[in-house]
CSV table of C-alpha atoms in Angstrom, one decimal:
chain,number,residue,atom,x,y,z
A,1,MET,CA,105.1,102.5,94.8
A,2,ALA,CA,102.6,104.3,97.3
A,3,LYS,CA,103.7,107.5,98.1
A,4,ARG,CA,105.1,108.1,101.7
A,5,VAL,CA,103.8,111.0,103.7
A,6,ALA,CA,104.7,111.9,106.8
A,7,VAL,CA,101.7,113.5,108.8
A,8,VAL,CA,103.2,115.5,112.6
A,9,LEU,CA,101.0,115.8,115.4
A,10,ALA,CA,100.9,118.4,118.2
A,11,GLY,CA,99.0,116.8,120.8
A,12,CYS,CA,95.1,115.6,121.3
A,13,GLY,CA,92.5,117.9,121.1
A,14,VAL,CA,92.0,120.8,119.6
A,15,PHE,CA,92.2,123.1,123.0
A,16,ASP,CA,96.0,121.9,123.9
A,17,GLY,CA,97.2,119.3,120.8
A,18,SER,CA,95.9,118.4,117.5
A,19,GLU,CA,92.1,118.8,116.0
A,20,ILE,CA,91.5,115.3,115.8
A,21,HIS,CA,88.5,115.4,113.3
A,22,GLU,CA,91.2,117.3,110.8
A,23,ALA,CA,93.7,114.8,111.5
A,24,SER,CA,91.4,112.2,111.4
A,25,ALA,CA,90.4,113.4,107.7
A,26,VAL,CA,93.8,113.8,106.8
A,27,LEU,CA,94.7,110.5,107.3
A,28,VAL,CA,91.4,109.1,106.0
A,29,HIS,CA,92.3,110.8,102.6
A,30,LEU,CA,95.4,110.0,102.4
A,31,SER,CA,94.3,106.2,102.6
A,32,ARG,CA,90.9,106.6,100.0
A,33,GLU,CA,94.0,108.3,97.2
A,34,GLY,CA,97.1,105.2,98.2
A,35,ALA,CA,98.9,106.6,99.8
A,36,GLN,CA,100.4,105.3,103.1
A,37,ALA,CA,100.7,108.3,106.2
A,38,GLU,CA,103.3,107.5,108.8
A,39,VAL,CA,102.8,109.5,112.0
A,40,TYR,CA,105.1,111.4,113.9
A,41,ALA,CA,105.1,114.0,116.9
A,42,PRO,CA,107.5,115.9,119.1
A,43,ASN,CA,108.5,114.2,122.3
A,44,ILE,CA,108.2,117.1,124.1
A,45,PRO,CA,105.8,118.5,127.1
A,46,GLN,CA,102.4,119.9,126.2
A,47,MET,CA,102.6,123.8,127.1
A,48,HIS,CA,99.5,123.3,129.4
A,49,VAL,CA,96.6,120.6,129.2
A,50,VAL,CA,92.9,121.8,128.9
A,51,ASP,CA,89.7,120.8,130.2
A,52,HIS,CA,87.6,120.5,127.0
A,53,VAL,CA,84.6,120.6,128.8
A,54,LYS,CA,85.1,124.1,131.1
A,55,GLY,CA,87.6,125.0,128.4
A,56,GLN,CA,90.0,126.1,130.9
A,57,PRO,CA,93.8,124.9,132.1
A,58,THR,CA,94.4,122.4,134.8
A,59,PRO,CA,97.0,121.7,136.5
A,60,GLU,CA,98.3,118.4,134.8
A,61,GLN,CA,101.3,117.6,132.5
A,62,ARG,CA,100.3,115.5,129.5
A,63,ASN,CA,103.3,114.6,126.9
A,64,VAL,CA,102.9,115.5,123.1
A,65,LEU,CA,104.1,112.7,121.6
A,66,VAL,CA,102.3,110.4,123.7
A,67,GLU,CA,99.1,112.0,123.8
A,68,SER,CA,98.9,112.1,120.2
A,69,ALA,CA,99.7,108.5,119.7
A,70,ARG,CA,95.8,108.4,121.2
A,71,ILE,CA,94.8,109.0,117.5
A,72,ALA,CA,98.0,106.9,115.4
A,73,ARG,CA,96.7,104.2,117.4
A,74,GLY,CA,100.0,103.8,118.8
A,75,ASN,CA,101.5,103.6,115.5
A,76,ILE,CA,103.6,106.6,115.7
A,77,LYS,CA,107.3,107.4,115.8
A,78,ASP,CA,109.2,110.5,117.5
A,79,LEU,CA,109.9,113.2,115.0
A,80,ALA,CA,113.7,113.2,115.9
A,81,GLU,CA,113.4,109.8,114.0
A,82,LEU,CA,111.7,111.2,110.8
A,83,ASP,CA,113.9,111.3,107.5
A,84,VAL,CA,113.2,113.2,105.0
A,85,LYS,CA,114.3,111.0,102.5
A,86,GLY,CA,112.5,108.7,102.7
A,87,LEU,CA,109.2,110.4,102.8
A,88,ASP,CA,107.5,112.0,99.5
A,89,ALA,CA,105.5,114.8,101.2
A,90,LEU,CA,104.7,116.7,104.9
A,91,ILE,CA,101.5,117.8,106.8
A,92,ILE,CA,100.3,119.6,109.3
A,93,PRO,CA,96.8,119.5,111.1
A,94,GLY,CA,95.6,122.7,112.5
A,95,GLY,CA,94.4,122.4,116.4
A,96,PHE,CA,96.1,124.9,119.1
A,97,GLY,CA,98.7,122.6,119.8
A,98,VAL,CA,100.9,123.8,116.7
A,99,ALA,CA,100.3,127.1,118.1
A,100,LYS,CA,101.0,126.4,121.5
A,101,ASN,CA,103.4,123.0,121.8
A,102,LEU,CA,104.8,123.0,117.8
A,103,SER,CA,105.4,127.3,118.2
A,104,THR,CA,104.9,129.7,120.7
A,105,TRP,CA,101.6,132.1,118.0
A,106,ALA,CA,99.2,131.2,120.9
A,107,THR,CA,101.0,133.6,123.3
A,108,GLN,CA,103.3,135.9,121.2
A,109,GLY,CA,101.7,135.8,117.8
A,110,LYS,CA,104.1,136.9,114.9
A,111,ASN,CA,106.5,137.1,116.9
A,112,CYS,CA,106.6,133.3,117.7
A,113,SER,CA,109.5,131.3,118.1
A,114,ILE,CA,108.9,127.5,116.1
A,115,SER,CA,110.1,124.6,117.8
A,116,LYS,CA,114.0,123.9,116.6
A,117,GLU,CA,112.2,120.1,115.3
A,118,VAL,CA,109.5,121.2,113.7
A,119,GLU,CA,111.7,123.8,111.7
A,120,GLY,CA,114.6,121.8,110.8
A,121,VAL,CA,111.5,119.3,109.3
A,122,LEU,CA,109.8,122.0,107.4
A,123,ARG,CA,113.6,123.2,106.2
A,124,ALA,CA,114.0,119.9,105.1
A,125,PHE,CA,111.0,119.1,103.2
A,126,HIS,CA,111.1,122.7,101.7
A,127,ALA,CA,115.0,122.6,100.5
A,128,ALA,CA,114.2,118.5,99.1
A,129,HIS,CA,111.5,120.6,97.0
A,130,LYS,CA,108.7,118.3,98.7
A,131,PRO,CA,105.2,119.5,99.3
A,132,ILE,CA,103.6,120.6,102.3
A,133,GLY,CA,100.6,120.4,103.6
A,134,LEU,CA,98.5,122.7,106.3
A,135,CYS,CA,95.8,123.2,107.2
A,136,CYS,CA,93.4,125.6,110.0
A,137,ILE,CA,96.2,127.3,112.2
A,138,SER,CA,99.7,125.4,110.8
A,139,PRO,CA,100.1,127.7,107.9
A,140,VAL,CA,101.0,130.3,110.6
A,141,LEU,CA,104.3,128.1,110.7
A,142,ALA,CA,105.0,128.4,106.8
A,143,ALA,CA,104.6,132.1,107.5
A,144,LYS,CA,107.0,132.4,110.0
A,145,ILE,CA,109.7,130.4,108.4
A,146,PHE,CA,109.4,131.3,104.4
A,147,PRO,CA,109.1,134.9,103.8
A,148,GLY,CA,107.0,135.3,100.8
A,149,CYS,CA,105.0,132.1,100.8
A,150,GLU,CA,101.6,132.2,99.5
A,151,VAL,CA,98.9,130.8,101.9
A,152,THR,CA,95.4,130.4,103.2
A,153,VAL,CA,93.7,130.4,106.1
A,154,GLY,CA,90.7,131.3,104.9
A,155,HIS,CA,89.2,134.7,105.0
A,156,ASP,CA,91.0,138.2,106.1
A,157,THR,CA,87.8,140.2,107.5
A,158,GLU,CA,86.3,138.5,110.6
A,159,CYS,CA,82.9,137.9,111.3
A,160,GLU,CA,80.9,135.1,112.6
A,161,GLN,CA,81.9,132.8,109.5
A,162,TRP,CA,85.3,133.5,109.9
A,163,PRO,CA,86.0,134.1,113.3
A,164,PHE,CA,90.1,134.2,113.1
A,165,ALA,CA,90.7,135.9,110.3
A,166,LYS,CA,93.1,138.2,112.3
A,167,THR,CA,95.2,135.8,111.8
A,168,ALA,CA,95.6,136.5,108.3
A,169,GLU,CA,96.8,139.8,108.9
A,170,ALA,CA,99.6,138.7,111.0
A,171,MET,CA,100.8,136.6,108.5
A,172,LYS,CA,100.5,139.4,105.8
A,173,GLU,CA,103.1,141.7,108.6
A,174,LEU,CA,105.7,138.6,108.3
A,175,GLY,CA,105.4,139.1,104.3
A,176,CYS,CA,103.2,136.3,103.4
A,177,ARG,CA,100.8,136.8,101.2
A,178,HIS,CA,97.5,135.4,102.2
A,179,VAL,CA,94.9,134.5,99.4
A,180,ASN,CA,91.5,134.3,100.3
A,181,SER,CA,89.5,131.1,100.1
A,182,GLN,CA,85.9,128.9,100.6
A,183,VAL,CA,86.5,126.9,103.5
A,184,SER,CA,86.0,123.4,100.9
A,185,GLU,CA,89.2,124.8,98.6
A,186,ALA,CA,92.5,124.3,99.1
A,187,HIS,CA,95.6,127.0,98.2
A,188,VAL,CA,98.7,125.9,96.1
A,189,ASP,CA,102.1,127.4,96.2
A,190,ALA,CA,103.3,126.2,93.5
A,191,ARG,CA,107.2,128.1,93.9
A,192,ASN,CA,107.0,126.9,97.7
A,193,ARG,CA,105.1,124.1,97.0
A,194,LEU,CA,103.1,124.8,99.4
A,195,VAL,CA,99.5,123.4,99.9
A,196,SER,CA,97.0,125.2,102.7
A,197,THR,CA,93.2,124.8,103.8
A,198,SER,CA,91.2,126.5,106.4
A,199,ALA,CA,89.8,124.0,107.8
A,200,PHE,CA,88.0,125.1,111.9
A,201,MET,CA,89.6,128.6,111.2
A,202,CYS,CA,85.7,129.0,109.2
A,203,ASN,CA,82.5,128.4,111.4
A,204,ALA,CA,81.7,125.8,109.2
A,205,PRO,CA,79.8,122.5,109.0
A,206,ILE,CA,81.9,119.6,109.9
A,207,HIS,CA,81.4,118.0,106.3
A,208,ASP,CA,82.9,120.9,104.4
A,209,ILE,CA,86.3,120.9,106.6
A,210,HIS,CA,86.5,117.3,106.1
A,211,ASP,CA,86.2,118.2,101.6
A,212,GLY,CA,88.4,120.9,102.0
A,213,VAL,CA,91.1,118.8,103.7
A,214,GLY,CA,90.4,116.4,101.3
A,215,ASN,CA,91.3,118.7,98.6
A,216,MET,CA,94.2,119.6,100.0
A,217,VAL,CA,95.4,116.3,100.7
A,218,ARG,CA,94.9,115.6,96.9
A,219,GLU,CA,96.8,118.2,96.0
A,220,VAL,CA,99.7,117.8,98.0
A,221,LEU,CA,99.8,114.0,96.8
A,222,ARG,CA,99.5,115.6,93.0
A,223,LEU,CA,102.8,117.7,93.6
A,224,ALA,CA,104.5,114.7,95.4
């Protein structure tokens, strides 16, 4: 039987929602591996809406579920309906929506809070010993909820290739072990059944990011 994987989105667009290329890569690799993706998103307002041309917030208001439906081609469910019992794994792509809509990491960093609904889903998969895949900024969710876990957001030394490396330091302060990795690699925390890859935390060609997401997906399915 095909493995059923919940993919949780946070909107549509890198600056205020899910990173579209990462979300698409997850869905493509799941399909290629013969898995069945079931897409979910919380039915909540976005923190704000960003004009992706100007990079500036606008007065608009949008809903995370409605925006995420764009990526899912309308085939999406309210996160409140997710039942871990019928699913084999969970994957959360990155994008600022993870740090703005699923949590308050964007404004509060390591002192952030995580949406109760999102935290509940993460804890349910973890308690059921079912694998969780995380890419880009989404490993911060695991760092906040599962002290002592191992994840990667790429490198912990800031440079042109790794402009968001300070995230790794904040995660370490939460008691998480950060593992440096290349963009095409995925790190597996076998004890916690967490698989992470850096994706767009790295200033890299899009095909390298796509390959890294593919490695994450394959490791998640191997553990499922």
